[in-house]
Amino acid sequence: MAEIALRDIRKSYGPTEVIHGVSADIADGELIVIVGPSGCGKSTLLRMVAGLETVTAGSIAIGGRVVNDLEPRERDIAMVFQNYALYPHMSVFDNMAYGLKIAGISKSDIAAKVNDAARMLELEPYLARKPRQLSGGQRQRVAMGRAIVRSPSAFLFDEPLSNLDAKLRVQMRLEIKALQRKLGVTSLYVTHDQVEAMTLADRMIVMNEGVAEQIGTPLEVYNNPATTFVAGFIGSPPMNFLDAERLRSVLARQGPNRLDRAVTIGIRPEHVERTTVGNGLLDATVAFIEALGAETLLHLKTDAGETVVVRSANPEETVRPGERIGLKAVPDHLFAYDADGRRVASED
Amino acid sequence: MSGMVEKKGWRRVALHAGIITGIAIVCFPIYVAFVASTVTQGDLVRPPMPLLPGPHLIENYTRAIFQGYGTPVWRMLWNSLVMALGITVGKIAISIVSAYAIVYFRFPFRMFFFWMIFLTLMLPVEVRIVPTYAVAADLSLLNSYTGLILPLIASATATFLFRQLFLTIPDELVEAARIDGAGPIRFFRDILLPMSRTNIAALFVILFIYGWNQYLWPLLITTDADMNTIVMGIKHMLPTGDQTVEWPVIMATALLAMLPPVAVVLFMQRLFVKGLVESEK
Ligand SMILES: Nc1ncnc2c1ncn2[C@@H]1O[C@H](COP(=O)(O)OP(=O)(O)OP(=O)(O)O)[C@@H](O)[C@H]1O
Ligand SMILES: [Mg+2]
């Protein structure tokens, strides 16, 4: 039983506040991914949970116990770092055993736990090696092993895969997910990679400039982005944003006018469809075409100079750069945002 | 193709010739000293100077070690060894601990202390020798090992070196240790010390030789012949005025004085290289 509760967490470095009040409830056994661009405060938030940074205001509770003033070791957490942070002079075995040794666990118990973890992570052949004799992926496993052996009530990951190559990253991502499922340990996982976030998360916290912009399951966040920031950050290629003013007359013709207060209209690339010139929401000129094999991305320029990306399932697009085409939106997939970038609730 | 190899071959020969000449120039005086320590005083003063070892090696060395001039050489070697080891171990211990404090702990006036330590770089023993002597005399440290060692122990250089080393250890490693539950002492013992061992080995060599070669301070602080160090001892043996001296014994003493530093270099070099190969980043 270890749920984590964050209550209005704030963090200031001197006079500058970098985390502006983040609240979240993480259920027991849940894998929460904190995702956001560089410098938005993901690591800071995670490090506050770990006890490596002091909390300026708010409270952090792990398993119902407020841990604000506890040392990292008293919080019953384990952390996996981006650069693995393995002790270079210790063997793989000793790296994994070090925390247990400090905790005063008997030698035979330590050996049993470490061997269990090594078996689970397929590290058995490497136990006697030093970290520098391992590949990046193996080091990453050792770092995971070091976290697992302590059977903590929460795992904290800070961009654990960003030093690996793309293929290994995908593989390790699956392994981490499987392992977390199997062990059922509450986990907080920080990444700036939205694909990693989408695939790993039970729920994700999308952060921007020290604020949690949206908390929800990956599909909730994808299908109903709460702000223009979230809409633009989650999804690749990102959502298209158009000036609502110029679309208003067209939209009014199409049905009940629910986009009154909207300043920006967002449409995902897969929800834009082609039509003949003059018959859609707007017309645009094809700038260039990316054929990705299974699908094709059309990059278009509107007359007002906005860029629109259209995802087309047709692998052999016949349009050519310079051609003018009409664009329409799949009904009910228009997102309306107000001047602050917040979603305008639909009135109908 | 073969021309190139040949050219390379010639270059090697030339390089080796250069190195060998250099070594010969450096080693020749030592060789002469060795030869001088194996003949009699009579052979030595009668020209030409002998250039091949004579039969009196054991005799000369036994005299040097057990009799010497006033103080037997073994006694002076022992004094030097205690002093050099004391200075080396003391300097390393003190500087690694101060560097640890300065890098990893936030305490009031931290930077002030750091700069104070740094300033002492400008005050080597020679500069502060009179006040240091006064203090040592007041504490009745004259003619004692403590007196020989203690005033030479503070080391800004070593502190600075360890500080730079600690600054290169990634923060993540420190944090990982904190999460593993290592307190300050454990972290120092289990992580920092083992990670510093190459630097410690290198410092050990440098500081041992520094300590061994101390001359001025031992000269001041020891008046008792039994406390003389070997470097002082050699100086004492040299002729003053028209006193006659036994050059073979002096040469034997000089060579004996070289042995411990050479041994330390050889022994530590192996550790040192091993450390270099094993340590990472
Ligand atoms: N020790 C510090 N002193 C002052 N400001 C800091 C400190 N640490 C972090 N910050 C600031 O806090 C903000 C959040 O930093 P943080 O490291 O949490 O970002 P991040 O989201 O993890 O970014 P990245 O993806 O690049 O790791 C940044 O603007 C950073 O400049
Ligand atoms: Mg970060």
XYZ file of C-alpha atoms and ligand atoms in Angstrom:
661
model
C 0.000 0.000 0.000
C 1.756 3.127 -1.100
C -0.200 5.857 -2.726
C 1.541 9.176 -3.238
C -0.288 12.422 -2.609
C 1.093 15.741 -3.773
C -0.674 18.760 -2.292
C -0.013 22.136 -3.873
C 3.725 21.581 -4.131
C 5.811 24.673 -4.694
C 9.524 25.103 -5.153
C 11.545 28.286 -5.206
C 15.241 28.748 -5.846
C 15.932 32.029 -4.116
C 13.314 34.490 -5.326
C 12.324 32.511 -8.452
C 9.518 30.038 -8.128
C 9.980 27.147 -10.563
C 7.096 24.886 -9.445
C 3.860 26.774 -8.995
C 1.601 24.519 -6.991
C 1.261 20.990 -8.341
C -1.310 18.605 -6.874
C -1.784 14.982 -7.845
C -2.979 11.732 -6.328
C -1.170 8.618 -7.397
C -2.892 5.353 -6.617
C -1.122 2.300 -5.244
C 0.626 0.413 -8.034
C 0.003 3.110 -10.614
C 2.631 4.185 -13.141
C 2.469 7.940 -13.565
C 4.530 9.650 -16.217
C 5.495 13.280 -15.780
C 6.075 14.701 -19.224
C 6.931 18.164 -20.448
C 9.548 20.164 -22.306
C 13.036 20.775 -21.003
C 13.193 23.062 -17.989
C 9.520 22.744 -17.038
C 10.343 21.363 -13.597
C 9.830 17.611 -14.022
C 13.089 16.638 -12.402
C 12.624 19.166 -9.637
C 9.222 17.706 -8.806
C 10.573 14.157 -8.806
C 13.562 15.113 -6.701
C 11.277 16.670 -4.139
C 9.418 13.380 -3.881
C 12.776 11.606 -3.524
C 13.892 13.979 -0.801
C 16.854 15.306 -2.764
C 15.335 18.810 -2.846
C 13.535 20.577 -0.062
C 9.860 21.401 -0.559
C 9.216 25.148 -0.385
C 5.481 24.789 0.244
C 2.836 22.087 0.114
C 3.043 18.516 1.307
C 4.141 15.169 -0.067
C 2.722 12.012 1.437
C 3.906 8.509 0.587
C 1.676 5.712 1.860
C -0.256 8.196 3.982
C 2.835 9.499 5.759
C 3.920 13.086 5.158
C 7.564 12.874 4.162
C 8.469 16.546 3.687
C 11.098 16.487 6.410
C 12.380 12.946 5.986
C 15.752 11.996 4.556
C 15.651 10.090 1.217
C 16.511 6.795 2.907
C 13.614 7.177 5.349
C 11.097 7.607 2.545
C 11.246 4.018 1.360
C 11.748 4.950 -2.285
C 14.254 3.937 -4.943
C 15.421 6.076 -7.802
C 16.843 5.378 -11.250
C 18.932 8.174 -12.705
C 19.508 9.272 -16.266
C 23.245 8.577 -16.126
C 22.648 5.397 -14.113
C 24.836 6.715 -11.259
C 26.405 3.334 -10.647
C 29.346 3.230 -8.256
C 32.246 2.826 -10.689
C 34.554 1.024 -8.275
C 32.030 -1.606 -7.203
C 31.030 -4.771 -9.018
C 27.501 -5.138 -10.332
C 26.694 -7.306 -7.327
C 28.032 -4.745 -4.871
C 26.230 -1.940 -6.655
C 22.937 -3.705 -6.137
C 23.815 -4.841 -2.638
C 25.056 -1.522 -1.285
C 21.707 -0.185 -0.077
C 20.856 -3.498 1.570
C 24.236 -3.636 3.237
C 23.695 -0.218 4.754
C 20.258 -1.282 5.905
C 22.015 -4.003 7.903
C 20.494 -6.980 6.125
C 22.301 -10.279 6.572
C 24.770 -11.405 3.920
C 22.751 -14.442 2.893
C 19.545 -12.412 2.505
C 21.408 -9.846 0.439
C 22.804 -12.539 -1.840
C 19.337 -14.042 -2.267
C 17.708 -10.716 -3.122
C 20.450 -9.625 -5.492
C 20.435 -12.971 -7.261
C 16.663 -12.796 -7.633
C 16.844 -9.361 -9.166
C 19.742 -10.378 -11.393
C 17.756 -13.329 -12.677
C 14.734 -11.157 -13.379
C 16.875 -8.640 -15.280
C 19.075 -11.243 -16.975
C 22.141 -9.828 -15.319
C 23.442 -13.059 -13.841
C 26.489 -13.398 -16.108
C 27.649 -9.892 -15.245
C 27.457 -9.851 -11.461
C 31.230 -9.818 -11.012
C 31.878 -7.105 -13.588
C 32.501 -3.440 -12.999
C 30.001 -0.987 -14.525
C 32.509 0.213 -17.119
C 32.620 -3.308 -18.543
C 28.904 -3.185 -19.398
C 26.948 -1.741 -22.300
C 24.586 1.162 -21.758
C 21.553 -1.117 -21.698
C 23.158 -3.429 -19.166
C 24.113 -0.506 -16.947
C 20.538 0.646 -17.124
C 19.457 -2.797 -15.961
C 21.862 -2.678 -13.057
C 20.410 0.671 -12.054
C 16.967 -0.932 -12.162
C 18.254 -3.869 -10.173
C 19.566 -1.560 -7.506
C 16.087 -0.104 -7.225
C 14.291 -3.441 -7.217
C 16.319 -5.261 -4.566
C 15.194 -2.882 -1.886
C 11.478 -3.603 -2.518
C 10.628 0.053 -1.958
C 7.103 1.420 -1.813
C 7.785 3.666 -4.816
C 10.091 3.794 -7.833
C 11.217 7.151 -9.153
C 12.668 7.325 -12.661
C 14.332 10.431 -14.069
C 14.640 10.036 -17.844
C 16.175 6.581 -17.416
C 16.255 5.785 -21.123
C 17.482 8.985 -22.676
C 21.093 7.819 -22.926
C 20.185 4.725 -24.938
C 19.864 4.397 -28.675
C 16.406 4.434 -30.207
C 15.984 0.684 -30.574
C 17.150 -0.158 -27.091
C 14.944 2.590 -25.735
C 11.861 0.934 -27.167
C 12.900 -2.439 -25.798
C 13.757 -1.143 -22.315
C 10.517 0.808 -22.256
C 8.578 -2.406 -22.633
C 10.716 -4.121 -20.033
C 10.198 -1.360 -17.513
C 6.481 -1.484 -18.077
C 6.371 -5.262 -17.700
C 8.506 -5.155 -14.585
C 6.421 -2.446 -12.993
C 3.248 -4.446 -13.708
C 4.764 -7.554 -12.231
C 6.048 -5.897 -9.080
C 3.038 -3.620 -8.725
C 5.113 -0.829 -7.230
C 3.808 2.731 -7.441
C 6.020 4.577 -9.905
C 6.746 8.120 -10.986
C 8.494 8.335 -14.323
C 9.902 11.536 -15.791
C 10.487 11.945 -19.508
C 10.400 14.650 -22.142
C 9.538 12.099 -24.815
C 5.818 12.068 -25.459
C 5.861 8.657 -27.143
C 7.474 7.174 -24.061
C 4.859 8.919 -21.958
C 1.954 7.662 -24.058
C 3.135 4.058 -24.092
C 4.178 3.743 -20.468
C 1.689 5.752 -18.503
C -1.353 4.619 -16.615
C -1.927 8.318 -16.252
C 0.278 11.185 -17.224
C 0.951 14.629 -15.819
C 1.697 17.098 -18.593
C 3.813 19.901 -17.173
C 4.644 23.298 -18.572
C 6.658 25.988 -16.816
C 6.129 24.594 -13.351
C 2.404 23.972 -13.721
C 0.598 20.658 -14.216
C -1.477 21.535 -17.261
C -3.392 18.280 -17.411
C -3.529 14.980 -15.571
C -5.197 11.991 -17.185
C -4.806 8.722 -19.034
C -2.845 8.979 -22.278
C -5.983 8.677 -24.400
C -7.924 11.198 -22.332
C -5.103 13.659 -22.738
C -4.767 12.940 -26.436
C -8.464 13.074 -27.190
C -9.307 16.010 -24.954
C -6.273 18.215 -24.512
C -7.159 20.814 -21.898
C -4.885 23.563 -23.165
C -3.202 24.568 -26.391
C 0.097 23.639 -24.741
C -1.023 20.061 -24.109
C -2.600 19.855 -27.550
C 0.625 20.965 -29.170
C 2.904 18.860 -26.985
C 1.147 15.497 -27.107
C 0.779 14.029 -30.569
C 3.190 13.884 -33.453
C 3.000 15.754 -35.720
C 1.422 18.258 -33.325
C -2.074 19.643 -33.563
C -2.707 22.383 -36.135
C -3.769 25.726 -34.712
C -5.821 28.157 -36.756
C -7.065 31.650 -36.037
C -10.737 31.240 -35.019
C -11.808 34.646 -36.357
C -11.384 33.773 -40.003
C -13.121 30.429 -39.609
C -16.108 31.816 -37.745
C -18.301 32.511 -40.756
C -17.596 29.105 -42.256
C -18.224 27.376 -38.959
C -21.454 29.297 -38.414
C -22.782 27.915 -41.689
C -21.985 24.395 -40.586
C -24.068 24.197 -37.445
C -24.795 25.541 -33.953
C -22.295 28.175 -33.111
C -20.450 26.685 -30.187
C -17.153 28.292 -30.984
C -18.200 31.805 -30.045
C -15.577 32.536 -27.440
C -12.836 30.671 -29.224
C -9.686 32.490 -30.248
C -7.811 29.476 -31.529
C -9.131 26.384 -33.230
C -7.130 23.189 -33.028
C -7.380 20.206 -35.382
C -5.225 17.101 -35.263
C -3.492 16.177 -38.538
C -5.513 12.971 -38.807
C -8.783 14.909 -38.523
C -8.184 17.139 -41.525
C -9.606 15.863 -44.769
C -9.097 17.009 -48.306
C -11.827 18.426 -50.407
C -12.114 20.570 -53.494
C -11.031 24.196 -53.450
C -13.634 26.533 -51.908
C -15.715 23.749 -50.373
C -14.014 23.256 -47.019
C -13.082 25.293 -43.978
C -10.255 26.919 -45.851
C -7.970 26.511 -48.810
C -4.252 25.968 -48.654
C -1.239 25.405 -50.854
C 0.839 22.250 -50.629
C 4.346 23.170 -49.424
C 5.969 19.763 -49.278
C 5.116 16.108 -48.878
C 6.617 13.538 -46.527
C 5.982 9.971 -47.604
C 6.533 7.764 -44.540
C 5.523 4.494 -46.113
C 2.390 3.587 -44.227
C 1.113 7.138 -44.327
C 1.850 10.476 -45.937
C 2.161 13.862 -44.274
C 1.117 16.869 -46.330
C 2.577 20.157 -45.172
C 0.382 23.040 -46.300
C 0.429 26.817 -46.057
C -2.845 28.692 -45.643
C -3.356 32.074 -47.268
C -2.826 33.687 -43.859
C 0.552 31.977 -43.609
C -0.383 29.336 -41.015
C 1.116 25.880 -41.394
C -1.267 22.949 -41.514
C -0.187 19.333 -41.479
C -2.512 16.695 -42.851
C -2.007 13.036 -42.112
C -3.193 10.964 -45.008
C -3.521 7.200 -44.836
C -2.933 7.013 -48.562
C 0.684 6.006 -49.098
C 0.729 7.251 -52.652
C -0.511 10.809 -52.603
C -1.005 12.304 -56.008
C -0.894 15.977 -55.033
C 2.196 17.933 -55.934
C 3.874 20.844 -54.149
C 2.335 24.139 -55.217
C -1.132 22.661 -55.780
C -4.096 24.308 -54.028
C -6.525 22.093 -52.144
C -9.503 22.607 -49.858
C -9.480 21.363 -46.257
C -12.348 20.279 -44.040
C -12.419 18.883 -40.531
C -13.832 15.590 -39.376
C -16.970 16.652 -37.460
C -16.641 16.890 -33.661
C -12.898 16.937 -33.812
C -12.449 20.676 -33.644
C -11.012 21.925 -30.369
C -11.741 25.492 -29.345
C -9.372 27.427 -27.067
C -9.786 30.853 -25.517
C -7.281 33.678 -25.372
C -5.443 32.022 -22.422
C -5.099 28.788 -24.332
C -7.728 26.993 -22.188
C -10.295 24.718 -23.749
C -13.684 26.343 -24.308
C -16.314 23.980 -22.969
C -18.801 23.165 -25.670
C -22.237 24.523 -24.885
C -24.329 22.005 -26.713
C 56.758 1.014 -48.853
C 59.861 -0.733 -47.640
C 61.624 2.627 -47.746
C 59.098 3.985 -45.294
C 59.589 1.092 -42.933
C 63.308 1.567 -43.123
C 62.964 5.261 -42.448
C 60.787 4.468 -39.463
C 63.383 1.945 -38.331
C 66.136 4.554 -38.522
C 64.039 6.968 -36.617
C 63.614 4.429 -33.872
C 67.316 3.824 -33.674
C 67.951 7.563 -33.445
C 65.296 7.999 -30.791
C 66.677 5.154 -28.747
C 70.184 6.488 -29.066
C 68.933 9.832 -27.776
C 67.168 8.258 -24.817
C 70.141 6.096 -23.928
C 72.511 9.067 -24.056
C 70.169 11.012 -21.775
C 69.946 8.171 -19.291
C 73.707 7.715 -19.372
C 74.273 11.376 -18.575
C 71.862 11.232 -15.647
C 73.158 7.930 -14.349
C 76.888 8.521 -14.657
C 77.312 10.507 -11.396
C 75.334 7.839 -9.583
C 77.580 5.184 -11.069
C 80.663 7.092 -9.997
C 79.235 7.375 -6.500
C 78.642 3.639 -6.495
C 82.182 2.927 -7.631
C 83.508 5.301 -4.976
C 81.556 3.420 -2.345
C 83.302 0.130 -3.225
C 86.948 1.182 -2.999
C 89.185 2.519 -0.229
C 89.894 6.133 0.548
C 93.435 5.567 -0.711
C 92.259 4.282 -4.125
C 89.940 7.236 -4.420
C 92.379 10.064 -3.777
C 95.091 8.613 -6.001
C 94.622 9.670 -9.639
C 93.280 8.406 -11.912
C 89.899 8.054 -10.280
C 88.737 4.421 -10.422
C 85.872 3.750 -12.818
C 85.364 0.068 -12.010
C 83.880 -1.232 -8.745
C 86.411 -2.339 -6.146
C 86.236 -5.168 -3.565
C 85.326 -3.105 -0.479
C 81.578 -2.821 -0.906
C 80.478 -4.805 2.145
C 83.076 -3.251 4.375
C 82.150 0.346 3.417
C 78.430 -0.187 3.689
C 78.695 -1.977 7.030
C 80.690 0.930 8.366
C 78.187 3.453 7.079
C 75.145 1.635 8.388
C 76.418 0.756 11.842
C 78.918 3.517 12.556
C 78.607 6.432 10.203
C 79.924 9.714 11.457
C 78.566 10.166 14.936
C 75.155 8.763 14.180
C 74.831 5.390 12.472
C 73.121 5.609 9.121
C 70.407 3.108 10.028
C 69.283 5.466 12.762
C 69.126 8.422 10.376
C 67.340 6.348 7.729
C 64.807 5.366 10.332
C 64.304 8.995 11.385
C 63.859 10.051 7.780
C 61.430 7.232 7.141
C 59.282 8.142 10.131
C 59.311 11.790 9.132
C 58.562 11.189 5.453
C 55.789 8.699 6.174
C 54.343 10.943 8.867
C 54.285 13.933 6.560
C 52.840 11.915 3.678
C 50.104 10.178 5.608
C 49.318 13.306 7.600
C 49.096 15.536 4.559
C 46.888 13.102 2.663
C 44.605 12.483 5.625
C 44.161 16.143 6.490
C 43.758 17.388 2.964
C 41.263 14.736 1.872
C 39.123 15.448 4.908
C 39.268 19.218 4.398
C 38.453 18.853 0.723
C 35.500 16.644 1.680
C 34.221 19.289 4.071
C 34.643 22.103 1.579
C 33.002 20.324 -1.329
C 30.137 18.499 0.344
C 29.085 20.494 3.383
C 27.462 23.892 3.642
C 28.840 25.560 6.726
C 29.302 29.226 7.587
C 32.368 30.853 6.039
C 32.997 27.849 3.833
C 34.577 29.861 1.061
C 36.506 31.920 3.596
C 38.121 28.757 4.914
C 38.805 27.563 1.427
C 40.645 30.754 0.561
C 42.511 30.660 3.863
C 43.792 27.208 2.986
C 44.604 28.428 -0.464
C 46.539 31.386 0.906
C 48.887 29.104 2.822
C 50.235 28.088 -0.590
C 52.056 31.397 -0.440
C 53.545 30.604 2.955
C 55.831 27.591 2.597
C 57.900 26.422 5.560
C 60.881 28.576 4.651
C 58.839 31.758 4.912
C 57.251 31.002 8.266
C 60.174 29.130 9.737
C 60.967 31.484 12.611
C 57.471 31.712 14.097
C 56.959 28.010 13.491
C 60.163 27.289 15.356
C 59.046 29.500 18.235
C 55.735 27.667 18.476
C 57.394 24.254 18.254
C 59.869 25.233 20.958
C 57.079 26.494 23.229
C 55.236 23.215 22.813
C 58.515 21.410 23.567
C 58.472 19.622 20.257
C 62.206 20.042 19.666
C 63.985 16.762 19.033
C 60.755 14.811 18.609
C 59.088 13.110 15.686
C 55.979 15.190 16.292
C 58.086 18.311 15.928
C 59.597 17.012 12.712
C 56.270 16.094 11.183
C 53.469 18.292 12.463
C 54.489 21.703 11.091
C 54.865 20.258 7.593
C 51.530 18.506 7.456
C 49.190 21.269 6.295
C 48.909 21.115 2.533
C 46.977 23.496 0.369
C 48.118 21.779 -2.803
C 46.759 18.396 -1.811
C 43.523 19.919 -0.503
C 43.088 21.715 -3.783
C 43.804 18.558 -5.754
C 41.238 16.532 -3.829
C 38.733 19.343 -4.140
C 39.083 19.329 -7.916
C 38.734 15.558 -7.939
C 35.577 15.631 -5.816
C 34.068 18.301 -8.021
C 34.308 15.920 -10.983
C 32.287 13.227 -9.200
C 28.771 13.521 -10.624
C 26.028 14.783 -8.324
C 23.895 11.835 -9.345
C 26.368 9.490 -7.703
C 26.156 11.413 -4.460
C 22.387 11.340 -4.677
C 22.304 7.639 -5.441
C 24.342 7.071 -2.302
C 21.973 9.234 -0.279
C 19.020 7.216 -1.536
C 20.880 4.007 -0.733
C 21.035 5.385 2.786
C 24.722 6.208 3.034
C 25.409 8.879 5.629
C 28.366 11.273 5.366
C 30.903 8.913 6.925
C 29.835 5.907 4.880
C 29.814 7.934 1.713
C 33.335 9.093 2.434
C 34.591 5.630 3.255
C 32.722 3.546 0.680
C 32.566 5.894 -2.290
C 34.981 8.806 -2.106
C 38.034 7.013 -0.743
C 37.996 4.150 -3.245
C 37.346 6.573 -6.076
C 40.339 8.681 -5.005
C 42.839 5.888 -4.731
C 44.800 6.708 -7.886
C 45.178 10.285 -6.740
C 46.187 9.096 -3.311
C 48.849 6.847 -4.819
C 50.244 9.677 -6.940
C 50.231 12.077 -4.025
C 51.885 9.494 -1.837
C 54.866 9.319 -4.163
C 55.221 13.067 -4.506
C 54.750 13.799 -0.828
C 57.026 11.006 0.333
C 59.871 12.422 -1.704
C 59.029 15.921 -0.509
C 59.158 14.697 3.089
C 62.303 12.650 2.590
C 64.167 15.590 1.110
C 63.308 18.034 3.901
C 66.485 19.720 5.051
C 65.981 23.117 6.598
C 63.282 22.236 9.095
C 64.934 19.079 10.492
C 68.163 21.050 10.766
C 66.456 23.596 12.994
C 64.301 21.372 15.109
C 66.745 18.558 15.887
C 69.848 19.209 17.939
C 70.199 15.708 19.283
C 72.347 13.639 16.885
C 70.018 10.671 17.405
C 67.203 12.625 15.775
C 69.152 13.619 12.665
C 67.638 12.722 9.335
C 69.639 11.205 6.536
C 69.668 14.323 4.351
C 71.084 16.338 7.244
C 73.452 13.504 8.022
C 75.065 13.587 4.598
C 75.569 17.301 4.918
C 77.198 16.826 8.326
C 79.617 14.315 6.860
C 80.973 16.706 4.290
C 84.390 18.051 5.192
C 84.591 21.418 6.832
C 88.040 23.001 6.865
C 90.970 20.594 6.642
C 89.343 17.701 8.385
C 89.851 14.499 6.372
C 86.852 12.361 5.558
C 86.176 8.892 4.315
C 84.648 9.453 0.898
C 83.699 5.817 0.352
C 81.563 5.867 3.479
C 79.927 9.141 2.482
C 79.151 7.761 -0.969
C 77.699 4.617 0.568
C 75.498 6.800 2.788
C 74.346 8.874 -0.168
C 73.356 5.771 -2.110
C 71.557 4.323 0.904
C 69.649 7.596 1.219
C 68.370 7.177 -2.313
C 66.979 3.708 -1.802
C 63.719 4.394 0.093
C 62.408 7.036 -2.360
C 63.285 4.736 -5.250
C 61.493 1.871 -3.536
C 58.400 4.013 -2.983
C 58.346 5.117 -6.605
C 58.712 1.552 -7.871
C 56.114 0.117 -5.519
C 53.597 2.911 -5.930
C 54.057 3.065 -9.661
C 52.578 -0.400 -9.951
C 49.598 0.521 -7.781
C 49.306 3.797 -9.580
C 49.231 2.322 -13.068
C 46.825 -0.373 -11.923
C 44.571 2.323 -10.563
C 44.760 4.250 -13.796
C 43.782 1.224 -15.817
C 40.982 0.168 -13.497
C 39.329 3.436 -12.638
C 36.904 4.980 -15.042
C 35.874 8.518 -15.963
N 19.669 24.414 -8.279
C 18.922 25.253 -9.020
N 19.000 26.582 -8.834
C 18.239 27.424 -9.566
N 17.371 27.037 -10.506
C 17.239 25.727 -10.735
C 18.008 24.758 -10.009
N 17.666 23.547 -10.455
C 16.746 23.722 -11.417
N 16.479 25.039 -11.588
C 15.510 25.607 -12.527
O 14.283 24.964 -12.326
C 13.625 24.760 -13.560
C 13.208 23.312 -13.668
O 14.351 22.497 -13.761
P 14.254 20.933 -13.938
O 15.616 20.378 -13.833
O 13.231 20.408 -13.003
O 13.741 20.807 -15.423
P 13.337 19.495 -16.221
O 11.907 19.594 -16.524
O 13.797 18.280 -15.500
O 14.167 19.677 -17.559
P 14.976 18.580 -18.409
O 13.995 17.880 -19.271
O 15.888 19.439 -19.226
O 15.683 17.699 -17.460
C 14.584 25.193 -14.644
O 14.141 26.438 -15.141
C 15.900 25.338 -13.954
O 16.618 26.401 -14.497
Mg 15.389 16.796 -15.821
